[in-house]
Amino acid sequence: MTDILYGLNPAQREAVTKTEGYVRVIAGAGVGKTKALTHRYAYIVSELGISPSNILCITFTNKAANEMKKRIKAMLGEEFDTSFVATLHAFCTRVLREDISKLFYPENFIVLDNIDQKKILEEVYDEMDIKMDTASFKFMIDQIRYYKNRITYVEYLSDPNFDYSTLVSGKKTDEIMFRYIKKQRKYFGLDFFDLINFTIYLFRAYPDILKKWQNRLHYIMVDEFQDITAKEFKLIRRLSEGNQNLFVVGDPDQNIYEWRGANMDVLVDFEGWLNNRCFENQYGFRCHDIIMSENYRSTRPILAVANSLIEKNSNRVKKELFTQKQGGQTVEYFHGKNDKEEIKYITDKITAHVKDGGKYSDFAVLYRSNYVSRFVEQGFLTANIPYVVYGGIGFYERAEIKDVLSYMRLVNNPDDDLSFLRIINVPRRKIGKIKLDVLKNYAEKNQVSLYKALSVCYLYDSFKGCKAGEFLAAMENLRTLADTLSVSELLSRIIKDTGYELYIRESGDIERLDNISELLRGIVTQETEFGEHLSLATFLQTVTLLRDSDAPDKSDCVKIMTLHTSKGLEFETVFLVGLTEGIFPSARSLEERKKDALEEERRLCFVGITRAKKNLYLTESEGFGVKGYSKVPSRFLFDIDPALLHMVGEVPQEIRHQTAVQSKEFDGGNNRVYKKGDQLRHKVFGEGIIEEVDEKTRTYFIRFTNGIKPISFDYKGLSHIF
């Protein structure tokens, strides 16, 4: 007992020793919550004598589960079974391996990953003679995921005699989706959404199986509880009803996944959700609250900035991070006149640190959106600073950037066969393998390029029905325009005239369009700074040199990543860059989810700030953004008490005013009144619970006793049940 409790602060000790009942721990960033969780597990085993087979500990990622197992075994010994320290998906897989036969699936069912899903979709697309690319794959997976939010599909998937033709509505996306689900059933494959849904359905259909697991699991602990969905909570609550020992730990201030279904309210109003949010039963559960706010990661100045920012949010559990550490450098806020000044400030700091004997790996550069990495990567390549895009792909390696650069290369040089092969069927022009073989044979026989071969072969009967003629006409026109248009103007014409912009828009992947817009913005900046006419050939040569530059050994390099990727990580020094209104907070998120999005964006900024251990730099610059608007500082910079920041550069008063004007556009309430998980009364259908909220169609999907109904935001016949 002494060893397990040794080194714990009072809040951690309370979390470890409060083993019975419902316990909610609000654990801020860097407060040692993993330590508390692992010590609590060890305490229950060694001091209460409970077998690990009766303890379930749910983590958010496999990485977190493995780290916890490692720490637990270091305390208890290697012989202890920690297989119930797992993600919720892994736990559900175990449940289903035991009893999925009840649903007419074999116990050796396949767990489908992204590659498996893509293979199944490829089969469907081949059957329907549709070309699949990365964008359409992502779009269809999103459609399937959205459909599977309603758990009713499990009922017919578990019926071996179900007639799938009854599901087809006539829409192509629906046909693709139901063909996919039918094939999934044929292969006995379950994706991650199915694992949760099948387990919930199994417990609902077979109460004896639920009872078996309730009796088995005497203690349940859940990490990162702020990121749980209402559906996942319902499953966990059901499991805990047997022994009523549920311990949850999380931080509402670090919930950054609401956009994909996480419901922070489950943690904020934990007791309310225990008792009356799932309307089948009413309970009288009480929970014990513990606040962990002593931070072991960051300095006092960094925590002061974090606290000052996040206190502006209203939907949270109030707390203030503090540390026993003394001293620390004041957080710097840099304002530049343009991107060039902003990246020079960053590279100068890094270079000076390395010259003084430091390492590149001491630094991380964080940004809100992937496209912001362009100016960072370009600056690092120019300054010969080694970097790695952590958890992502470098700007110039992204598919859409490679595509448009290939179009530009083909305009510049129609004999570029590599560029031709990359884009000839992007977007789809019905020029498949057979037609390409014809082109290759003609080109080899006549010693010409594939482009020139197409200019002859497109008249063949075998090329009828394809769009080769349209492609050639567009390219020839673009080659003519290249002599008179600037590079940026030419790129704008390329993406329109070739149909590439429409192709991206139809894919629904707006981030890819943002990347192209950022490339365009970078070209305009380059044209302005070049001092003379920037030719297409010169631009392409510059890009090639950037991509092929010999960087030093990347074992010691700066990590650059999105803020979402940085969650759970920590770094000696952090640059939080691109703090521009419209980029951060994201204008698109604010348009879609209003105040909810604003608070989530602020939480995301808080997460970025609290990644820093010793030094934190906040940067932004003037200029124009991807949509052509004038860039102004993020409102988040003015949420922070200015006394806590060391200002480098001066923000003109008119720019401060513009930030205030833009901020007011999104300072109102939400268009919707209710949220996912709310229990409501409909004046006709009676009591129900919101299972999904579609902001785009302004629709609630509410489960009533007679099924799920789509109810408009504007409908006045709804009222809360408290």
Coordinates of C-alpha atoms in Angstrom, one line a residue, residues 54-304:
N54 CA -13.1 -8.2 -12.8
I55 CA -11.7 -4.8 -13.7
L56 CA -12.4 -3.0 -17.0
C57 CA -10.3 0.0 -17.9
I58 CA -11.3 1.8 -21.1
T59 CA -8.7 4.0 -22.9
F60 CA -9.2 6.2 -26.0
T61 CA -6.3 4.8 -28.0
N62 CA -4.3 1.6 -28.2
K63 CA -1.1 3.6 -27.4
A64 CA -2.7 4.7 -24.1
A65 CA -3.8 1.2 -23.3
N66 CA -0.3 -0.2 -23.9
E67 CA 1.3 2.6 -21.8
M68 CA -1.1 1.8 -18.9
K69 CA -0.4 -2.0 -19.1
K70 CA 3.3 -1.3 -19.0
R71 CA 2.9 0.9 -15.9
I72 CA 0.6 -1.6 -14.1
K73 CA 2.9 -4.5 -14.7
A74 CA 5.8 -2.5 -13.4
M75 CA 3.9 -2.1 -10.1
L76 CA 2.1 -5.5 -9.9
G77 CA 4.4 -7.9 -11.8
E78 CA 4.4 -9.3 -15.3
E79 CA 2.2 -12.3 -14.4
F80 CA -0.9 -10.1 -14.0
D81 CA -3.4 -10.3 -16.9
T82 CA -4.2 -6.8 -18.1
S83 CA -6.2 -7.8 -21.2
F84 CA -9.2 -5.7 -19.9
V85 CA -7.1 -2.6 -20.2
A86 CA -8.2 -1.8 -23.7
T87 CA -10.0 0.6 -26.0
L88 CA -13.8 0.3 -26.1
H89 CA -13.6 -1.3 -29.6
A90 CA -11.2 -3.9 -28.3
F91 CA -13.5 -4.7 -25.4
C92 CA -16.5 -5.0 -27.7
T93 CA -14.5 -7.3 -29.9
R94 CA -14.0 -9.6 -26.9
V95 CA -17.7 -9.5 -26.0
L96 CA -18.7 -10.4 -29.6
R97 CA -16.1 -13.2 -29.8
E98 CA -18.0 -14.9 -27.0
D99 CA -21.6 -14.5 -28.2
I100 CA -21.9 -13.1 -31.7
S101 CA -23.2 -16.5 -32.8
K102 CA -26.6 -15.3 -31.4
L103 CA -26.6 -12.8 -34.3
F104 CA -25.7 -15.5 -36.9
Y105 CA -22.1 -14.4 -37.2
P106 CA -19.1 -16.7 -36.6
E107 CA -16.9 -16.1 -33.6
N108 CA -13.9 -15.6 -35.9
F109 CA -15.5 -12.6 -37.7
I110 CA -13.2 -10.1 -39.3
V111 CA -12.5 -6.7 -37.9
L112 CA -12.4 -4.4 -40.9
D113 CA -9.7 -1.6 -41.0
N114 CA -9.5 1.2 -43.5
I115 CA -7.8 -1.0 -46.1
D116 CA -10.5 -3.7 -45.8
Q117 CA -13.2 -1.1 -46.2
K118 CA -11.5 0.3 -49.3
K119 CA -11.2 -3.1 -50.9
I120 CA -14.9 -3.8 -50.3
L121 CA -15.8 -0.4 -51.8
E122 CA -13.6 -1.1 -54.8
E123 CA -15.5 -4.3 -55.4
V124 CA -18.8 -2.3 -55.3
Y125 CA -17.4 0.4 -57.6
D126 CA -16.1 -2.2 -60.1
E127 CA -19.5 -3.8 -60.2
M128 CA -21.2 -0.5 -60.8
D129 CA -18.5 0.7 -63.3
I130 CA -17.6 3.7 -61.1
K131 CA -14.0 5.0 -60.7
M132 CA -13.0 5.3 -57.0
D133 CA -10.3 7.7 -55.8
T134 CA -9.3 8.9 -52.3
A135 CA -12.0 11.6 -52.2
S136 CA -14.9 9.4 -53.2
F137 CA -13.7 6.7 -50.8
K138 CA -13.7 9.2 -47.9
F139 CA -17.1 10.5 -48.9
M140 CA -18.7 7.1 -49.0
I141 CA -17.2 6.0 -45.8
D142 CA -18.6 9.1 -44.2
Q143 CA -22.0 8.3 -45.7
I144 CA -21.8 4.7 -44.3
R145 CA -20.7 6.0 -40.9
Y146 CA -23.6 8.4 -40.8
Y147 CA -26.1 5.7 -41.7
K148 CA -24.7 3.4 -39.0
N149 CA -25.3 6.0 -36.4
R150 CA -28.8 4.6 -36.3
I151 CA -28.4 1.2 -34.8
T152 CA -31.4 -0.4 -36.5
Y153 CA -29.3 -1.7 -39.4
V154 CA -27.8 -4.4 -37.1
E155 CA -31.2 -6.1 -37.0
Y156 CA -31.2 -7.0 -40.7
L157 CA -27.4 -7.5 -40.8
S158 CA -27.9 -10.3 -38.3
D159 CA -30.8 -11.8 -40.3
P160 CA -29.2 -14.2 -42.8
N161 CA -32.4 -14.2 -44.9
F162 CA -32.8 -10.4 -45.1
D163 CA -33.7 -9.1 -48.6
Y164 CA -31.3 -6.1 -49.2
S165 CA -33.1 -5.0 -52.3
T166 CA -35.9 -3.6 -50.1
L167 CA -33.4 -0.9 -48.9
V168 CA -32.4 0.6 -52.2
S169 CA -34.0 4.0 -52.8
G170 CA -32.9 4.7 -56.3
K171 CA -30.1 7.0 -55.3
K172 CA -26.6 6.0 -56.4
T173 CA -25.0 6.7 -53.0
D174 CA -27.7 4.5 -51.3
E175 CA -27.1 1.7 -53.8
I176 CA -23.3 1.9 -53.1
M177 CA -23.9 1.9 -49.4
F178 CA -26.2 -1.1 -49.3
R179 CA -24.1 -3.1 -51.6
Y180 CA -21.2 -2.4 -49.3
I181 CA -23.2 -3.5 -46.3
K182 CA -24.4 -6.7 -48.1
K183 CA -20.8 -7.6 -48.9
Q184 CA -19.7 -6.8 -45.4
R185 CA -22.3 -9.3 -44.2
K186 CA -21.0 -11.9 -46.8
Y187 CA -17.5 -11.6 -45.5
F188 CA -18.6 -11.5 -41.8
G189 CA -16.7 -8.3 -41.4
L190 CA -17.4 -5.6 -38.7
D191 CA -15.9 -2.1 -38.8
F192 CA -15.2 0.0 -35.7
F193 CA -18.8 1.4 -35.7
D194 CA -20.2 -2.1 -36.0
L195 CA -18.3 -3.3 -33.0
I196 CA -20.1 -0.8 -30.7
N197 CA -23.5 -1.1 -32.4
F198 CA -23.5 -4.9 -32.5
T199 CA -22.5 -5.0 -28.8
I200 CA -25.3 -2.7 -27.8
Y201 CA -27.8 -4.7 -29.9
L202 CA -26.6 -8.0 -28.5
F203 CA -27.1 -6.7 -24.9
R204 CA -30.5 -5.3 -25.8
A205 CA -31.7 -8.5 -27.5
Y206 CA -30.2 -10.9 -25.0
P207 CA -30.4 -9.5 -21.4
D208 CA -28.7 -12.7 -20.1
I209 CA -25.5 -11.8 -22.0
L210 CA -25.6 -8.3 -20.5
K211 CA -26.1 -9.7 -17.1
K212 CA -23.1 -12.0 -17.5
W213 CA -20.9 -9.1 -18.2
Q214 CA -22.4 -7.0 -15.5
N215 CA -21.6 -9.7 -13.0
R216 CA -18.1 -10.1 -14.3
L217 CA -17.1 -6.5 -14.2
H218 CA -17.0 -5.2 -10.7
Y219 CA -15.0 -2.1 -11.4
I220 CA -15.1 0.0 -14.6
M221 CA -12.7 2.9 -15.3
V222 CA -12.9 5.1 -18.4
D223 CA -10.1 7.5 -19.5
E224 CA -10.6 10.6 -21.8
F225 CA -14.3 10.6 -20.8
Q226 CA -14.8 14.1 -22.4
D227 CA -14.5 12.4 -25.8
I228 CA -17.2 9.8 -25.3
T229 CA -20.3 9.7 -27.4
A230 CA -23.8 9.4 -26.0
K231 CA -24.1 5.9 -27.5
E232 CA -20.8 4.8 -25.9
F233 CA -21.9 6.2 -22.6
K234 CA -25.1 4.3 -22.8
L235 CA -23.2 1.0 -23.3
I236 CA -20.8 1.8 -20.4
R237 CA -23.6 2.8 -18.1
R238 CA -25.4 -0.5 -18.8
L239 CA -22.3 -2.5 -18.0
S240 CA -21.9 -0.6 -14.7
E241 CA -25.4 -1.1 -13.5
G242 CA -24.6 -4.5 -12.0
N243 CA -22.0 -3.4 -9.4
Q244 CA -22.4 0.4 -9.7
N245 CA -18.7 1.1 -9.5
L246 CA -17.9 3.5 -12.4
F247 CA -14.9 5.8 -12.4
V248 CA -14.6 8.3 -15.2
V249 CA -11.7 10.8 -15.8
G250 CA -11.5 13.6 -18.3
D251 CA -11.3 17.3 -19.0
P252 CA -14.1 19.3 -20.6
D253 CA -11.5 21.9 -21.5
Q254 CA -9.8 19.3 -23.8
N255 CA -12.8 18.1 -25.7
I256 CA -11.9 18.7 -29.3
Y257 CA -13.9 16.0 -31.0
E258 CA -17.5 17.2 -30.8
W259 CA -17.5 17.6 -34.6
R260 CA -17.3 13.8 -34.9
G261 CA -19.8 12.9 -32.2
A262 CA -18.1 13.3 -28.8
N263 CA -20.6 14.6 -26.2
M264 CA -18.8 16.6 -23.6
D265 CA -22.1 17.2 -21.7
V266 CA -21.9 13.5 -20.5
L267 CA -18.9 14.5 -18.4
V268 CA -20.0 18.1 -17.5
D269 CA -23.4 16.8 -16.3
F270 CA -22.3 13.3 -15.4
E271 CA -24.8 12.8 -12.6
G272 CA -27.6 14.0 -14.8
W273 CA -26.7 11.6 -17.5
L274 CA -26.5 8.8 -15.0
N275 CA -30.0 9.4 -13.8
N276 CA -32.3 10.9 -16.5
R277 CA -30.6 11.2 -19.9
C278 CA -31.3 7.6 -21.0
F279 CA -35.1 7.5 -20.6
E280 CA -35.7 3.8 -20.3
N281 CA -35.2 3.9 -16.6
Q282 CA -35.0 6.4 -13.8
Y283 CA -32.3 6.2 -11.1
G284 CA -31.1 8.0 -8.0
F285 CA -27.4 7.7 -8.6
R286 CA -25.0 10.1 -6.9
C287 CA -21.5 10.7 -7.9
H288 CA -18.4 11.8 -6.0
D289 CA -16.3 14.6 -7.7
I290 CA -12.6 15.1 -7.6
I291 CA -10.7 18.0 -9.3
M292 CA -7.1 17.4 -10.3
S293 CA -5.5 20.7 -11.3
E294 CA -1.8 20.6 -10.2
N295 CA 0.2 20.6 -13.5
Y296 CA 3.5 18.9 -13.8
R297 CA 4.3 19.8 -17.4
S298 CA 4.2 23.6 -18.0
T299 CA 5.7 26.7 -16.4
R300 CA 3.6 29.3 -14.5
P301 CA 3.5 31.8 -17.4
I302 CA 2.2 29.2 -19.8
L303 CA -0.5 28.0 -17.4
A304 CA -1.5 31.6 -16.7

